[in-house]
PDB file of C-alpha atoms in Angstrom:
ATOM      1  CA  GLN A1070      42.303 -50.489 -72.392  1.00 68.00           C
ATOM      2  CA  LYS A1071      40.618 -47.932 -70.711  1.00 77.00           C
ATOM      3  CA  GLU A1072      39.476 -44.535 -72.544  1.00 90.00           C
ATOM      4  CA  VAL A1073      41.590 -41.983 -70.800  1.00 94.00           C
ATOM      5  CA  GLU A1074      44.513 -43.499 -68.905  1.00 95.00           C
ATOM      6  CA  GLN A1075      45.776 -40.709 -65.818  1.00 95.00           C
ATOM      7  CA  ASP A1076      48.349 -41.760 -63.567  1.00 94.00           C
ATOM      8  CA  PRO A1077      46.617 -41.595 -59.747  1.00 92.00           C
ATOM      9  CA  GLY A1078      49.730 -40.170 -58.103  1.00 92.00           C
ATOM     10  CA  PRO A1079      50.226 -39.116 -55.839  1.00 95.00           C
ATOM     11  CA  LEU A1080      52.683 -36.341 -57.346  1.00 97.00           C
ATOM     12  CA  SER A1081      54.697 -34.731 -54.638  1.00 97.00           C
ATOM     13  CA  VAL A1082      56.729 -31.369 -55.473  1.00 97.00           C
ATOM     14  CA  PRO A1083      58.117 -28.788 -53.751  1.00 97.00           C
ATOM     15  CA  GLU A1084      56.527 -24.795 -53.401  1.00 98.00           C
ATOM     16  CA  GLY A1085      57.480 -23.283 -56.522  1.00 97.00           C
ATOM     17  CA  ALA A1086      58.402 -26.301 -59.096  1.00 97.00           C
ATOM     18  CA  ILE A1087      56.647 -26.730 -62.167  1.00 98.00           C
ATOM     19  CA  VAL A1088      54.509 -29.778 -62.409  1.00 98.00           C
ATOM     20  CA  SER A1089      53.251 -31.681 -65.413  1.00 98.00           C
ATOM     21  CA  LEU A1090      50.258 -33.845 -65.258  1.00 98.00           C
ATOM     22  CA  ASN A1091      49.305 -36.023 -67.895  1.00 98.00           C
ATOM     23  CA  CYS A1092      46.643 -37.859 -69.643  1.00 97.00           C
ATOM     24  CA  THR A1093      46.700 -40.980 -72.704  1.00 97.00           C
ATOM     25  CA  TYR A1094      43.692 -41.230 -74.239  1.00 96.00           C
ATOM     26  CA  SER A1095      42.664 -44.077 -77.389  1.00 95.00           C
ATOM     27  CA  ASN A1096      39.608 -42.476 -78.664  1.00 93.00           C
ATOM     28  CA  SER A1097      40.298 -40.611 -81.542  1.00 92.00           C
ATOM     29  CA  ALA A1098      37.129 -38.910 -81.619  1.00 90.00           C
ATOM     30  CA  PHE A1099      37.931 -36.723 -78.770  1.00 92.00           C
ATOM     31  CA  GLN A1100      37.856 -33.156 -80.003  1.00 91.00           C
ATOM     32  CA  TYR A1101      37.133 -31.085 -76.515  1.00 91.00           C
ATOM     33  CA  PHE A1102      40.020 -31.740 -73.733  1.00 94.00           C
ATOM     34  CA  MET A1103      39.546 -30.775 -69.974  1.00 94.00           C
ATOM     35  CA  TRP A1104      41.209 -30.224 -66.877  1.00 96.00           C
ATOM     36  CA  TYR A1105      39.397 -30.190 -63.834  1.00 96.00           C
ATOM     37  CA  ARG A1106      40.588 -29.290 -60.138  1.00 97.00           C
ATOM     38  CA  GLN A1107      39.074 -30.925 -57.344  1.00 95.00           C
ATOM     39  CA  TYR A1108      39.760 -30.469 -53.633  1.00 95.00           C
ATOM     40  CA  SER A1109      38.793 -33.036 -51.162  1.00 91.00           C
ATOM     41  CA  ARG A1110      34.977 -33.097 -50.264  1.00 88.00           C
ATOM     42  CA  LYS A1111      34.243 -30.671 -53.069  1.00 92.00           C
ATOM     43  CA  GLY A1112      33.138 -31.092 -56.381  1.00 93.00           C
ATOM     44  CA  PRO A1113      35.371 -30.321 -59.631  1.00 94.00           C
ATOM     45  CA  GLU A1114      36.292 -27.259 -60.890  1.00 94.00           C
ATOM     46  CA  LEU A1115      36.838 -26.193 -64.757  1.00 92.00           C
ATOM     47  CA  LEU A1116      40.486 -24.555 -65.043  1.00 95.00           C
ATOM     48  CA  MET A1117      41.194 -25.117 -68.368  1.00 94.00           C
ATOM     49  CA  TYR A1118      39.299 -25.890 -71.731  1.00 91.00           C
ATOM     50  CA  THR A1119      40.433 -26.536 -75.304  1.00 91.00           C
ATOM     51  CA  TYR A1120      39.602 -27.591 -78.814  1.00 87.00           C
ATOM     52  CA  SER A1121      41.146 -30.213 -81.050  1.00 84.00           C
ATOM     53  CA  SER A1122      45.749 -29.776 -80.788  1.00 85.00           C
ATOM     54  CA  GLY A1123      47.755 -26.845 -79.571  1.00 87.00           C
ATOM     55  CA  ASN A1124      48.503 -25.194 -76.207  1.00 92.00           C
ATOM     56  CA  LYS A1125      46.040 -22.627 -74.133  1.00 94.00           C
ATOM     57  CA  GLU A1126      47.775 -20.540 -71.247  1.00 96.00           C
ATOM     58  CA  ASP A1127      45.722 -18.909 -68.671  1.00 95.00           C
ATOM     59  CA  GLY A1128      48.329 -17.330 -65.767  1.00 96.00           C
ATOM     60  CA  ARG A1129      50.599 -20.331 -64.036  1.00 97.00           C
ATOM     61  CA  PHE A1130      48.783 -22.669 -65.645  1.00 97.00           C
ATOM     62  CA  THR A1131      49.072 -23.966 -69.824  1.00 97.00           C
ATOM     63  CA  ALA A1132      47.321 -26.651 -71.210  1.00 97.00           C
ATOM     64  CA  GLN A1133      48.933 -28.940 -74.179  1.00 97.00           C
ATOM     65  CA  VAL A1134      47.189 -31.141 -76.311  1.00 96.00           C
ATOM     66  CA  ASP A1135      48.606 -33.392 -79.117  1.00 95.00           C
ATOM     67  CA  LYS A1136      46.123 -35.298 -80.998  1.00 93.00           C
ATOM     68  CA  SER A1137      48.604 -37.577 -83.244  1.00 93.00           C
ATOM     69  CA  SER A1138      50.289 -38.799 -80.189  1.00 94.00           C
ATOM     70  CA  LYS A1139      46.520 -39.030 -77.733  1.00 95.00           C
ATOM     71  CA  TYR A1140      48.323 -37.253 -75.069  1.00 96.00           C
ATOM     72  CA  ILE A1141      47.263 -34.334 -73.184  1.00 97.00           C
ATOM     73  CA  SER A1142      48.936 -31.962 -70.812  1.00 97.00           C
ATOM     74  CA  LEU A1143      48.299 -29.322 -68.156  1.00 98.00           C
ATOM     75  CA  PHE A1144      51.118 -27.734 -66.631  1.00 98.00           C
ATOM     76  CA  ILE A1145      51.633 -25.627 -63.653  1.00 98.00           C
ATOM     77  CA  ARG A1146      54.478 -23.101 -63.329  1.00 98.00           C
ATOM     78  CA  ASP A1147      55.690 -21.879 -59.593  1.00 98.00           C
ATOM     79  CA  SER A1148      53.339 -24.096 -57.791  1.00 98.00           C
ATOM     80  CA  GLN A1149      51.603 -23.414 -54.018  1.00 98.00           C
ATOM     81  CA  PRO A1150      50.553 -24.954 -51.758  1.00 97.00           C
ATOM     82  CA  SER A1151      46.778 -24.163 -52.370  1.00 97.00           C
ATOM     83  CA  ASP A1152      47.604 -25.826 -55.626  1.00 98.00           C
ATOM     84  CA  SER A1153      47.356 -29.473 -53.268  1.00 98.00           C
ATOM     85  CA  ALA A1154      44.226 -31.130 -55.187  1.00 97.00           C
ATOM     86  CA  THR A1155      43.639 -34.098 -57.501  1.00 96.00           C
ATOM     87  CA  TYR A1156      43.683 -32.690 -61.158  1.00 97.00           C
ATOM     88  CA  LEU A1157      40.836 -34.912 -63.501  1.00 96.00           C
ATOM     89  CA  CYS A1158      41.380 -34.746 -67.154  1.00 97.00           C
ATOM     90  CA  ALA A1159      38.756 -34.843 -69.117  1.00 94.00           C
ATOM     91  CA  MET A1160      37.445 -35.412 -72.310  1.00 92.00           C
ATOM     92  CA  SER A1161      34.576 -35.803 -75.213  1.00 89.00           C
ATOM     93  CA  ALA A1162      33.574 -36.214 -79.300  1.00 87.00           C
ATOM     94  CA  GLY A1163      31.843 -33.433 -80.484  1.00 72.00           C
ATOM     95  CA  GLY A1164      28.521 -34.409 -80.580  1.00 66.00           C
ATOM     96  CA  SER A1165      28.663 -35.342 -77.011  1.00 67.00           C
ATOM     97  CA  TYR A1166      27.759 -33.071 -74.013  1.00 70.00           C
ATOM     98  CA  ILE A1167      28.997 -36.261 -71.749  1.00 82.00           C
ATOM     99  CA  PRO A1168      32.991 -36.190 -71.123  1.00 88.00           C
ATOM    100  CA  THR A1169      35.316 -39.265 -70.282  1.00 91.00           C
ATOM    101  CA  PHE A1170      37.188 -38.902 -67.356  1.00 93.00           C
ATOM    102  CA  GLY A1171      40.689 -39.822 -66.195  1.00 94.00           C
ATOM    103  CA  ARG A1172      40.582 -41.028 -62.341  1.00 92.00           C
ATOM    104  CA  GLY A1173      42.680 -38.179 -61.442  1.00 95.00           C
ATOM    105  CA  THR A1174      46.042 -37.389 -60.176  1.00 96.00           C
ATOM    106  CA  SER A1175      46.701 -36.276 -56.732  1.00 96.00           C
ATOM    107  CA  LEU A1176      49.498 -33.493 -56.722  1.00 98.00           C
ATOM    108  CA  ILE A1177      50.697 -32.251 -53.059  1.00 98.00           C
ATOM    109  CA  VAL A1178      52.744 -29.513 -53.321  1.00 98.00           C
ATOM    110  CA  HIS A1179      54.858 -29.074 -50.079  1.00 96.00           C
ATOM    111  CA  PRO A1180      56.157 -25.767 -48.394  1.00 94.00           C
TER     112      PRO A1180
ATOM    113  CA  GLY B 485      31.979 -18.738 -64.960  1.00 58.00           C
ATOM    114  CA  ALA B 486      28.661 -20.799 -64.215  1.00 65.00           C
ATOM    115  CA  VAL B 487      27.461 -21.355 -61.370  1.00 86.00           C
ATOM    116  CA  VAL B 488      25.855 -24.768 -60.082  1.00 92.00           C
ATOM    117  CA  SER B 489      25.035 -24.969 -56.481  1.00 93.00           C
ATOM    118  CA  GLN B 490      24.130 -28.158 -54.631  1.00 95.00           C
ATOM    119  CA  HIS B 491      22.128 -28.535 -51.481  1.00 95.00           C
ATOM    120  CA  PRO B 492      23.009 -30.330 -49.180  1.00 96.00           C
ATOM    121  CA  SER B 493      26.630 -30.223 -48.556  1.00 95.00           C
ATOM    122  CA  TRP B 494      26.247 -32.993 -46.229  1.00 96.00           C
ATOM    123  CA  VAL B 495      23.858 -35.415 -44.927  1.00 96.00           C
ATOM    124  CA  ILE B 496      23.464 -38.034 -42.570  1.00 96.00           C
ATOM    125  CA  CYS B 497      20.519 -40.476 -41.710  1.00 93.00           C
ATOM    126  CA  LYS B 498      19.516 -43.558 -40.566  1.00 95.00           C
ATOM    127  CA  SER B 499      18.677 -46.787 -42.560  1.00 96.00           C
ATOM    128  CA  GLY B 500      15.728 -46.521 -44.905  1.00 95.00           C
ATOM    129  CA  THR B 501      15.604 -43.022 -44.967  1.00 95.00           C
ATOM    130  CA  SER B 502      14.436 -41.175 -48.321  1.00 96.00           C
ATOM    131  CA  VAL B 503      16.980 -38.327 -48.891  1.00 96.00           C
ATOM    132  CA  LYS B 504      16.717 -35.953 -51.930  1.00 97.00           C
ATOM    133  CA  ILE B 505      19.437 -33.643 -52.630  1.00 97.00           C
ATOM    134  CA  GLU B 506      18.662 -30.635 -55.025  1.00 96.00           C
ATOM    135  CA  CYS B 507      20.806 -29.407 -58.199  1.00 95.00           C
ATOM    136  CA  ARG B 508      20.251 -25.825 -59.413  1.00 93.00           C
ATOM    137  CA  SER B 509      21.807 -23.862 -62.238  1.00 89.00           C
ATOM    138  CA  LEU B 510      22.039 -20.170 -60.891  1.00 88.00           C
ATOM    139  CA  ASP B 511      23.079 -17.567 -64.156  1.00 80.00           C
ATOM    140  CA  PHE B 512      21.881 -20.123 -66.905  1.00 77.00           C
ATOM    141  CA  GLN B 513      19.165 -22.391 -68.380  1.00 80.00           C
ATOM    142  CA  ALA B 514      20.187 -25.937 -68.144  1.00 79.00           C
ATOM    143  CA  THR B 515      18.081 -28.287 -70.330  1.00 80.00           C
ATOM    144  CA  THR B 516      20.304 -31.110 -69.466  1.00 86.00           C
ATOM    145  CA  MET B 517      21.786 -31.925 -66.206  1.00 90.00           C
ATOM    146  CA  PHE B 518      24.208 -34.481 -64.874  1.00 93.00           C
ATOM    147  CA  TRP B 519      24.416 -36.574 -61.613  1.00 96.00           C
ATOM    148  CA  TYR B 520      27.818 -38.646 -60.948  1.00 96.00           C
ATOM    149  CA  ARG B 521      28.930 -41.093 -57.680  1.00 96.00           C
ATOM    150  CA  GLN B 522      32.538 -40.684 -56.370  1.00 94.00           C
ATOM    151  CA  PHE B 523      34.278 -42.972 -54.348  1.00 89.00           C
ATOM    152  CA  PRO B 524      36.838 -42.409 -52.327  1.00 85.00           C
ATOM    153  CA  LYS B 525      40.207 -41.553 -54.502  1.00 81.00           C
ATOM    154  CA  GLN B 526      38.445 -42.632 -57.747  1.00 85.00           C
ATOM    155  CA  SER B 527      36.915 -40.909 -60.498  1.00 86.00           C
ATOM    156  CA  LEU B 528      33.276 -39.825 -61.216  1.00 91.00           C
ATOM    157  CA  MET B 529      30.901 -42.309 -62.189  1.00 92.00           C
ATOM    158  CA  LEU B 530      27.934 -40.662 -64.228  1.00 93.00           C
ATOM    159  CA  MET B 531      24.605 -42.589 -62.470  1.00 96.00           C
ATOM    160  CA  ALA B 532      21.979 -40.711 -64.923  1.00 94.00           C
ATOM    161  CA  THR B 533      21.245 -37.607 -67.118  1.00 91.00           C
ATOM    162  CA  SER B 534      18.566 -35.417 -66.534  1.00 88.00           C
ATOM    163  CA  ASN B 535      16.439 -33.918 -69.245  1.00 84.00           C
ATOM    164  CA  GLU B 536      14.300 -31.076 -68.408  1.00 82.00           C
ATOM    165  CA  GLY B 537      10.503 -32.062 -68.875  1.00 82.00           C
ATOM    166  CA  SER B 538      11.192 -35.984 -69.283  1.00 84.00           C
ATOM    167  CA  LYS B 539      12.076 -38.712 -68.226  1.00 87.00           C
ATOM    168  CA  ALA B 540      15.810 -39.204 -66.763  1.00 91.00           C
ATOM    169  CA  THR B 541      18.440 -41.801 -68.854  1.00 92.00           C
ATOM    170  CA  TYR B 542      20.188 -44.015 -66.751  1.00 95.00           C
ATOM    171  CA  GLU B 543      23.418 -45.511 -67.371  1.00 95.00           C
ATOM    172  CA  GLN B 544      23.475 -49.191 -67.214  1.00 94.00           C
ATOM    173  CA  GLY B 545      23.696 -50.643 -63.503  1.00 94.00           C
ATOM    174  CA  VAL B 546      21.892 -47.662 -62.055  1.00 95.00           C
ATOM    175  CA  GLU B 547      18.374 -48.279 -60.367  1.00 94.00           C
ATOM    176  CA  LYS B 548      15.956 -46.309 -61.649  1.00 93.00           C
ATOM    177  CA  ASP B 549      13.760 -47.069 -58.640  1.00 94.00           C
ATOM    178  CA  LYS B 550      16.127 -46.244 -56.252  1.00 95.00           C
ATOM    179  CA  PHE B 551      17.532 -42.755 -57.575  1.00 96.00           C
ATOM    180  CA  LEU B 552      14.740 -40.874 -58.570  1.00 95.00           C
ATOM    181  CA  ILE B 553      15.248 -38.120 -60.789  1.00 94.00           C
ATOM    182  CA  ASN B 554      13.252 -35.061 -61.706  1.00 90.00           C
ATOM    183  CA  HIS B 555      14.189 -31.761 -63.677  1.00 87.00           C
ATOM    184  CA  ALA B 556      10.758 -29.921 -63.346  1.00 81.00           C
ATOM    185  CA  SER B 557      12.411 -26.613 -64.766  1.00 86.00           C
ATOM    186  CA  LEU B 558      15.227 -24.912 -66.925  1.00 85.00           C
ATOM    187  CA  THR B 559      17.530 -24.707 -63.520  1.00 88.00           C
ATOM    188  CA  LEU B 560      16.491 -27.099 -61.078  1.00 91.00           C
ATOM    189  CA  SER B 561      17.228 -31.097 -60.707  1.00 93.00           C
ATOM    190  CA  THR B 562      16.862 -33.545 -58.063  1.00 95.00           C
ATOM    191  CA  LEU B 563      18.031 -36.181 -57.293  1.00 96.00           C
ATOM    192  CA  THR B 564      16.138 -38.687 -54.179  1.00 97.00           C
ATOM    193  CA  VAL B 565      17.790 -41.328 -52.943  1.00 97.00           C
ATOM    194  CA  THR B 566      15.014 -43.714 -51.755  1.00 96.00           C
ATOM    195  CA  SER B 567      14.942 -46.534 -48.560  1.00 95.00           C
ATOM    196  CA  ALA B 568      18.535 -45.553 -48.545  1.00 94.00           C
ATOM    197  CA  HIS B 569      20.951 -48.382 -46.799  1.00 94.00           C
ATOM    198  CA  PRO B 570      24.391 -48.136 -46.224  1.00 94.00           C
ATOM    199  CA  GLU B 571      25.649 -48.842 -49.358  1.00 94.00           C
ATOM    200  CA  ASP B 572      24.458 -45.708 -50.697  1.00 95.00           C
ATOM    201  CA  SER B 573      26.754 -43.394 -48.840  1.00 95.00           C
ATOM    202  CA  SER B 574      28.618 -41.702 -51.555  1.00 95.00           C
ATOM    203  CA  PHE B 575      29.717 -38.552 -52.653  1.00 96.00           C
ATOM    204  CA  TYR B 576      26.870 -37.045 -55.485  1.00 97.00           C
ATOM    205  CA  ILE B 577      27.569 -34.506 -57.355  1.00 97.00           C
ATOM    206  CA  CYS B 578      25.656 -32.776 -59.838  1.00 96.00           C
ATOM    207  CA  SER B 579      26.782 -30.905 -63.165  1.00 93.00           C
ATOM    208  CA  ALA B 580      25.059 -28.446 -65.698  1.00 89.00           C
ATOM    209  CA  GLY B 581      26.430 -27.980 -69.348  1.00 75.00           C
ATOM    210  CA  GLY B 582      26.587 -24.691 -70.789  1.00 54.00           C
ATOM    211  CA  GLN B 583      25.061 -23.463 -73.802  1.00 53.00           C
ATOM    212  CA  GLY B 584      25.738 -26.327 -77.052  1.00 57.00           C
ATOM    213  CA  ARG B 585      27.191 -29.905 -77.135  1.00 54.00           C
ATOM    214  CA  SER B 586      30.596 -28.685 -77.194  1.00 61.00           C
ATOM    215  CA  GLN B 587      30.327 -26.905 -73.476  1.00 73.00           C
ATOM    216  CA  PRO B 588      32.170 -28.069 -70.856  1.00 82.00           C
ATOM    217  CA  GLN B 589      30.098 -29.268 -67.504  1.00 85.00           C
ATOM    218  CA  HIS B 590      30.063 -27.306 -64.572  1.00 88.00           C
ATOM    219  CA  PHE B 591      29.699 -29.057 -61.390  1.00 93.00           C
ATOM    220  CA  GLY B 592      28.157 -28.502 -57.912  1.00 94.00           C
ATOM    221  CA  ASP B 593      30.039 -28.429 -54.500  1.00 94.00           C
ATOM    222  CA  GLY B 594      28.973 -32.091 -53.745  1.00 96.00           C
ATOM    223  CA  THR B 595      26.524 -34.022 -51.211  1.00 97.00           C
ATOM    224  CA  ARG B 596      28.231 -36.113 -49.160  1.00 96.00           C
ATOM    225  CA  LEU B 597      25.740 -38.804 -48.095  1.00 96.00           C
ATOM    226  CA  SER B 598      26.265 -41.056 -44.562  1.00 96.00           C
ATOM    227  CA  ILE B 599      23.798 -44.030 -44.493  1.00 95.00           C
ATOM    228  CA  LEU B 600      23.871 -45.231 -40.598  1.00 93.00           C
TER     229      LEU B 600
END
């Protein structure tokens, strides 16, 4: 079992839909949780960064962390074609610089 | 947010050539930078951790003599792919951490390396 599991998709939704992206993990030491967006042939761009459990909202994006279930989510409201990209979850333990990445979910938002 | 600049963005060269990729942190000092490799539709694979003023730490299976890393200043790390061959063709991405261990990494835009 991998430390971080993420469905690669692709996930195809119509414009305006609410998108739910998820990751599960097995390492209970993870405390910091990140979501990155990666466009084709570009580096990952940090979208959301949360510590421990709870919700964090930034514009159309909401990150949720449920440490008891070892499950994190990223919700995108009013999705746009420009949101089409690969979304990578990442997480790290408190003492480490180096996160463990999921393999990414490819999202396609069609007009 | 933090800005990490990576150059060049795309390199095409002949087999046997050595290629240098630069990674700069533009608005913060990075004592530690990271080099990743990414294959199509795959996640990031950490190759090495670059430490300012000391030797890099390589992940298991990564050839130190093939992938030379230099981190001579707090804002610049370089990756040199020596005597590159077609199997070295890949997308290479650097990142830099923020201040303190709890800060997330910020990534450069990557270098697409194609060896003919």
